[in-house]
mmCIF file of N, CA and C in Angstrom:
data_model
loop_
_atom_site.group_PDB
_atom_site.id
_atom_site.type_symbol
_atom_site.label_atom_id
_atom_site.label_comp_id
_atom_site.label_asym_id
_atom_site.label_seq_id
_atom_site.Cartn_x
_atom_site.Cartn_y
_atom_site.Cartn_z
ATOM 1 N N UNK A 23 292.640 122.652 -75.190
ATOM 2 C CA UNK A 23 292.109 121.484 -74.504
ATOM 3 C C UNK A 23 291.245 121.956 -73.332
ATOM 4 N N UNK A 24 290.101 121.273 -73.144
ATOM 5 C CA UNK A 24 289.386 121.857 -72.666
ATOM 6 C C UNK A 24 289.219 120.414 -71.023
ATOM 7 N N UNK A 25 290.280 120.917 -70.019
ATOM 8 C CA UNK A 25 290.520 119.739 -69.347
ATOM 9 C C UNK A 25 289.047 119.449 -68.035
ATOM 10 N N UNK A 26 288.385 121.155 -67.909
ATOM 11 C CA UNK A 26 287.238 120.716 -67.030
ATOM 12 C C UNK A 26 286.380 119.693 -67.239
ATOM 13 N N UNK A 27 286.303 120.074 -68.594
ATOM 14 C CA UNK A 27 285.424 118.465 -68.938
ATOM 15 C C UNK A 27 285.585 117.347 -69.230
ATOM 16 N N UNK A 28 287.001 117.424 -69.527
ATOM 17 C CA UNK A 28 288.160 115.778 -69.304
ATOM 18 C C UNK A 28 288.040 115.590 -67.961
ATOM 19 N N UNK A 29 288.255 116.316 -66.876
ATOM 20 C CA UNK A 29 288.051 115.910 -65.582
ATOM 21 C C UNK A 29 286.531 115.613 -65.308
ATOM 22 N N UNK A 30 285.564 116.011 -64.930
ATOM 23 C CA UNK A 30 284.421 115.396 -65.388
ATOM 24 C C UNK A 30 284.243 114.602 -65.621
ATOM 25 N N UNK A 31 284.116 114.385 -67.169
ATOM 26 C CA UNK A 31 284.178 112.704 -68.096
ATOM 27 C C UNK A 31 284.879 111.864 -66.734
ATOM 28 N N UNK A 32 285.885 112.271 -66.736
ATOM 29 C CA UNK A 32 286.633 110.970 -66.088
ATOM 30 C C UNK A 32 285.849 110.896 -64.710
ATOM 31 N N UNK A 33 285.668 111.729 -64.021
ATOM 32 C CA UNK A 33 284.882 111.600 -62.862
ATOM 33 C C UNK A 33 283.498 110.709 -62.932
ATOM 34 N N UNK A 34 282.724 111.106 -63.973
ATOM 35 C CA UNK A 34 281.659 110.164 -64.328
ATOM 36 C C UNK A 34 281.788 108.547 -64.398
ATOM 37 N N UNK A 35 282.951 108.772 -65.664
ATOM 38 C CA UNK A 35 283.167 107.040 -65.732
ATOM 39 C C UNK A 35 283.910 106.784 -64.631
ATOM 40 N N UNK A 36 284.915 106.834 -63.464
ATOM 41 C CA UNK A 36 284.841 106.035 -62.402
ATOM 42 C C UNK A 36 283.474 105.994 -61.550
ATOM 43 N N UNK A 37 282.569 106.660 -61.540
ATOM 44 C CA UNK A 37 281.170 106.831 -60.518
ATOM 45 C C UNK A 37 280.722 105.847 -61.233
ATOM 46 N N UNK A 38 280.628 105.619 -62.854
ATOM 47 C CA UNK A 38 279.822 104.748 -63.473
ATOM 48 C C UNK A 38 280.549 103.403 -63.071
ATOM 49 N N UNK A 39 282.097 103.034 -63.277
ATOM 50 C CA UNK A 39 282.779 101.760 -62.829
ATOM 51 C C UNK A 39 282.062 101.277 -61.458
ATOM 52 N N UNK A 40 282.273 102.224 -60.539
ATOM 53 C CA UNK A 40 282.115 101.869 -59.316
ATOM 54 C C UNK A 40 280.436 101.079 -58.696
ATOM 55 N N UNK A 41 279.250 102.115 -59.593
ATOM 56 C CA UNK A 41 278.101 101.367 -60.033
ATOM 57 C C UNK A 41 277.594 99.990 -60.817
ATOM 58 N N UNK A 42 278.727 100.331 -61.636
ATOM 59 C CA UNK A 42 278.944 98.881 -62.466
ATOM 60 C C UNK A 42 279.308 97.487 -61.560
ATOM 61 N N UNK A 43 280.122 97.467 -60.921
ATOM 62 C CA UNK A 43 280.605 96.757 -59.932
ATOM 63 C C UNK A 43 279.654 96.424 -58.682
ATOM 64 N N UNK A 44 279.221 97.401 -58.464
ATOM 65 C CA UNK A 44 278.493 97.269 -56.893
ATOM 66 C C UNK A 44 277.412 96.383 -57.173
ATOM 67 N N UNK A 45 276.056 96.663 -59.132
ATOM 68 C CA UNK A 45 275.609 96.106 -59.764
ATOM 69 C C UNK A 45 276.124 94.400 -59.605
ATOM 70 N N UNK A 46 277.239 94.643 -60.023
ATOM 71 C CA UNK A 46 277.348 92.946 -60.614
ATOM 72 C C UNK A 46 277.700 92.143 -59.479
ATOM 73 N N UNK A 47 278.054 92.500 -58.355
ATOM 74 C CA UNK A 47 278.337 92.173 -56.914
ATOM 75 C C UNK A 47 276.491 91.838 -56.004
ATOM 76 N N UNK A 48 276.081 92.958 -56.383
ATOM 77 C CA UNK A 48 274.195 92.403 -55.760
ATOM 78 C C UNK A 48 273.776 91.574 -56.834
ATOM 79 N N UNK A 49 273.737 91.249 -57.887
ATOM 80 C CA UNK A 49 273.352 90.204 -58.656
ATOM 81 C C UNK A 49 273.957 89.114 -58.507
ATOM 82 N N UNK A 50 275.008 88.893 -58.336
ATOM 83 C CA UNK A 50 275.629 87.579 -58.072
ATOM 84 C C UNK A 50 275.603 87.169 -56.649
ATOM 85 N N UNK A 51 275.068 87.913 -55.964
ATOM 86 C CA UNK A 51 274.636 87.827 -54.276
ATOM 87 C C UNK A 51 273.130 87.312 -54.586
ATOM 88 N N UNK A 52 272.511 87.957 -54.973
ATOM 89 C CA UNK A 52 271.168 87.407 -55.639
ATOM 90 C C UNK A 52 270.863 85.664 -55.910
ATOM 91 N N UNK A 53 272.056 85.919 -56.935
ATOM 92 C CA UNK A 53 271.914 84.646 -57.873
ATOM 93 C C UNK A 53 272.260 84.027 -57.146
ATOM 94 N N UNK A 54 273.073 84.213 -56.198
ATOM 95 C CA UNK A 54 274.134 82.977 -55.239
ATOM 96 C C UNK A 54 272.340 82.487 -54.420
ATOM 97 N N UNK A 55 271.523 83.318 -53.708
ATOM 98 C CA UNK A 55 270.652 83.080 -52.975
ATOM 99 C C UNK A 55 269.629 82.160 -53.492
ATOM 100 N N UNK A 56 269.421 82.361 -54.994
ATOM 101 C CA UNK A 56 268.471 81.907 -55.574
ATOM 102 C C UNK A 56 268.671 80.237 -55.823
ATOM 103 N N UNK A 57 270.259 80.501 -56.148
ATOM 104 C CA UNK A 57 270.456 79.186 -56.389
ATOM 105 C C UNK A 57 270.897 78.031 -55.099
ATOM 106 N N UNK A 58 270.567 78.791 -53.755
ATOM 107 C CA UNK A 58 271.048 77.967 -52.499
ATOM 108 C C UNK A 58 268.900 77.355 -52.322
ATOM 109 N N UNK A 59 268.306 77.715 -52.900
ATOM 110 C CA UNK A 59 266.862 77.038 -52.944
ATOM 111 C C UNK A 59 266.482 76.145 -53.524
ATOM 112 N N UNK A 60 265.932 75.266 -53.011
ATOM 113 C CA UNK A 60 265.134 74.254 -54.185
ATOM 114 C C UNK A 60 265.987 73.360 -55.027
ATOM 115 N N UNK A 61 265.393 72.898 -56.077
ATOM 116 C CA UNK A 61 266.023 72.036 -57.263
ATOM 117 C C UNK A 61 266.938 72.666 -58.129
ATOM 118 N N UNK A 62 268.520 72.152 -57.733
ATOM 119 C CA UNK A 62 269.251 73.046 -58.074
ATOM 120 C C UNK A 62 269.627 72.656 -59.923
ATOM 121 N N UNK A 63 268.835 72.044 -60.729
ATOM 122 C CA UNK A 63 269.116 72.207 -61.896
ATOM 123 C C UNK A 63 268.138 73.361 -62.526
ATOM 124 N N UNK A 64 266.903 73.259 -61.797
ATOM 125 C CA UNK A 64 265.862 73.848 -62.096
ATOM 126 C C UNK A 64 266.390 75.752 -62.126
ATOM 127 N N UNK A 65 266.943 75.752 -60.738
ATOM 128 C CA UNK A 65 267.130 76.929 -60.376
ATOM 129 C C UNK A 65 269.077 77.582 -61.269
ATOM 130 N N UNK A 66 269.665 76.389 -61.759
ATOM 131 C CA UNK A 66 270.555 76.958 -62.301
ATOM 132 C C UNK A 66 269.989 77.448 -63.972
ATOM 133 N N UNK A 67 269.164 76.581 -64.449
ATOM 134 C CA UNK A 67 268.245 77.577 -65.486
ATOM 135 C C UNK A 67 267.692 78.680 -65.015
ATOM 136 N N UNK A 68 267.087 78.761 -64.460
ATOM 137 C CA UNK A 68 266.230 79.979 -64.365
ATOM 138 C C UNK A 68 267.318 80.761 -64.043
ATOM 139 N N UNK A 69 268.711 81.259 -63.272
ATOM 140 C CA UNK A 69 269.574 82.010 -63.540
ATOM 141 C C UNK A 69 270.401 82.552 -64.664
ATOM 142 N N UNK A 70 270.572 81.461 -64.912
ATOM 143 C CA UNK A 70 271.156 81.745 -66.364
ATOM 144 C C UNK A 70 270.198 82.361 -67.280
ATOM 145 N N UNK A 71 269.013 82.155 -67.184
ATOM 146 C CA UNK A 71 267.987 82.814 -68.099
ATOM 147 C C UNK A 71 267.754 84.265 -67.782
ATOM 148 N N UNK A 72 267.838 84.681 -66.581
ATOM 149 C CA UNK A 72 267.529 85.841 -65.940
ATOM 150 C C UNK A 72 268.412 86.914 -66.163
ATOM 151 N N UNK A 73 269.637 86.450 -65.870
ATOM 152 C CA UNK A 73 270.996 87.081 -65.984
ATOM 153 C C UNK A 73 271.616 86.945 -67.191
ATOM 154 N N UNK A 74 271.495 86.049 -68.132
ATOM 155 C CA UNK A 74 272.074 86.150 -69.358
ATOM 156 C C UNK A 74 273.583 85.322 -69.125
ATOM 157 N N UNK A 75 273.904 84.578 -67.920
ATOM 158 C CA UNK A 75 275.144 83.894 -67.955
ATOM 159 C C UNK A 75 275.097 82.349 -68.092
ATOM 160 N N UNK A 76 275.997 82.139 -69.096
ATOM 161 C CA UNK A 76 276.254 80.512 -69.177
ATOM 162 C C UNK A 76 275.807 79.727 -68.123
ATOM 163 N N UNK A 77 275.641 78.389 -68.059
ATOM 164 C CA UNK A 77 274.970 77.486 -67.368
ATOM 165 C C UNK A 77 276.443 77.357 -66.309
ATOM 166 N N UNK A 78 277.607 77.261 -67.155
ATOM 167 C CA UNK A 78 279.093 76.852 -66.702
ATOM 168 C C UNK A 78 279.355 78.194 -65.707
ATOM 169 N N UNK A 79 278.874 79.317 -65.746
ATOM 170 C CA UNK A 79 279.336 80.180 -64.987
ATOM 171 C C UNK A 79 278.409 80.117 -63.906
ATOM 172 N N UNK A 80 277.493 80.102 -64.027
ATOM 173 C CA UNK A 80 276.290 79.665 -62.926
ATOM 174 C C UNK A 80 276.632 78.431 -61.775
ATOM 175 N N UNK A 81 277.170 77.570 -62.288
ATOM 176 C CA UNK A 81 277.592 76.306 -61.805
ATOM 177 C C UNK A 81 278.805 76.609 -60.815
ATOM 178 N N UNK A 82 279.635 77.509 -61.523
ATOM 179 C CA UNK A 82 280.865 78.327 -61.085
ATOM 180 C C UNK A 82 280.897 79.157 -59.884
ATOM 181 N N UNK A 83 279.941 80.250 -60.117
ATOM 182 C CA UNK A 83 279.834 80.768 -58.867
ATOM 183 C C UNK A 83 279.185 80.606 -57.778
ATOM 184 N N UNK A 84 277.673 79.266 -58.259
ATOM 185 C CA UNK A 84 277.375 78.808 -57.220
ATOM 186 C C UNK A 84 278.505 77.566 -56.444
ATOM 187 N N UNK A 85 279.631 76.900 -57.145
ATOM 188 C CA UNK A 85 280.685 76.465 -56.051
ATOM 189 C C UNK A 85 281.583 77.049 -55.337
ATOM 190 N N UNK A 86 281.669 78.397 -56.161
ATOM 191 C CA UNK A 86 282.644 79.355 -55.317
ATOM 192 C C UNK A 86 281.990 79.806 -53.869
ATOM 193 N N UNK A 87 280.782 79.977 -54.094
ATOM 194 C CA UNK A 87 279.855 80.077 -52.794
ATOM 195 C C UNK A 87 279.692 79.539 -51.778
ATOM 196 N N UNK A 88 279.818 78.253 -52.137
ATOM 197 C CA UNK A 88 279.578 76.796 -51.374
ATOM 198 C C UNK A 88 280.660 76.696 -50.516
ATOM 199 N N UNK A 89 282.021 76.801 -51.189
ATOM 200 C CA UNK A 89 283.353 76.842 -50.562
ATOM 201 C C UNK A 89 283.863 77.811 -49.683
ATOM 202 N N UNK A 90 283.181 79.170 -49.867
ATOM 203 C CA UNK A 90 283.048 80.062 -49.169
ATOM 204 C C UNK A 90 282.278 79.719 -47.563
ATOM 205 N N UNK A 91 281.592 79.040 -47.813
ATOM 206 C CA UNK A 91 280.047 78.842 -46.802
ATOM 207 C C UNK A 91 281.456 78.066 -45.802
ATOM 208 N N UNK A 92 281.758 77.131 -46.287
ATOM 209 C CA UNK A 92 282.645 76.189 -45.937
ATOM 210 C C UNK A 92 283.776 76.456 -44.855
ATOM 211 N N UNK A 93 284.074 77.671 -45.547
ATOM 212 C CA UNK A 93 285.923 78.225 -44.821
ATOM 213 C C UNK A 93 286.581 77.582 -45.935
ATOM 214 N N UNK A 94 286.433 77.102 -47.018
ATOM 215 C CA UNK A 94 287.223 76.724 -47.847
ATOM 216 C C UNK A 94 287.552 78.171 -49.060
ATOM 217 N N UNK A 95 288.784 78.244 -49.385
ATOM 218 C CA UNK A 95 289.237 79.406 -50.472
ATOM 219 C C UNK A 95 289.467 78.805 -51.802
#
């Protein structure tokens, strides 16, 4: 068994998790921004189109946002 490069590998894929995450954390910071503009049906399409997420998840995290803004959890 050749574990230097099992350690490795594994070192990579947490660097890659951790990219993965940080990724989907500035996009949904993004999206949250995009969708605090303008006509918000208009702008929940154009997210969902951009990003590739349901209209329902769009809708989703822009209220989770809202409630946030709020002091509400």
């Amino acid at each position: 068994m050749d574990t230097a490069r099992l350690e490795l590998s594994a070192q990579r894929y947490r660097e890659a998790e951790q990219a993965l995450e940080a990724a989907r954390e500035d996009l949904q910071a993004e999206a949250v921004a995009a969708l605090q503009q303008g006509e918000e049906r208009g702008n929940q399409a154009t997210v969902a189109r951009i990003t590739g997420w349901t209209r329902e998840y769009v809708r989703r995290l822009k209220k989770k946002a809202d409630e946030n803004s709020t002091g509400q959890a």
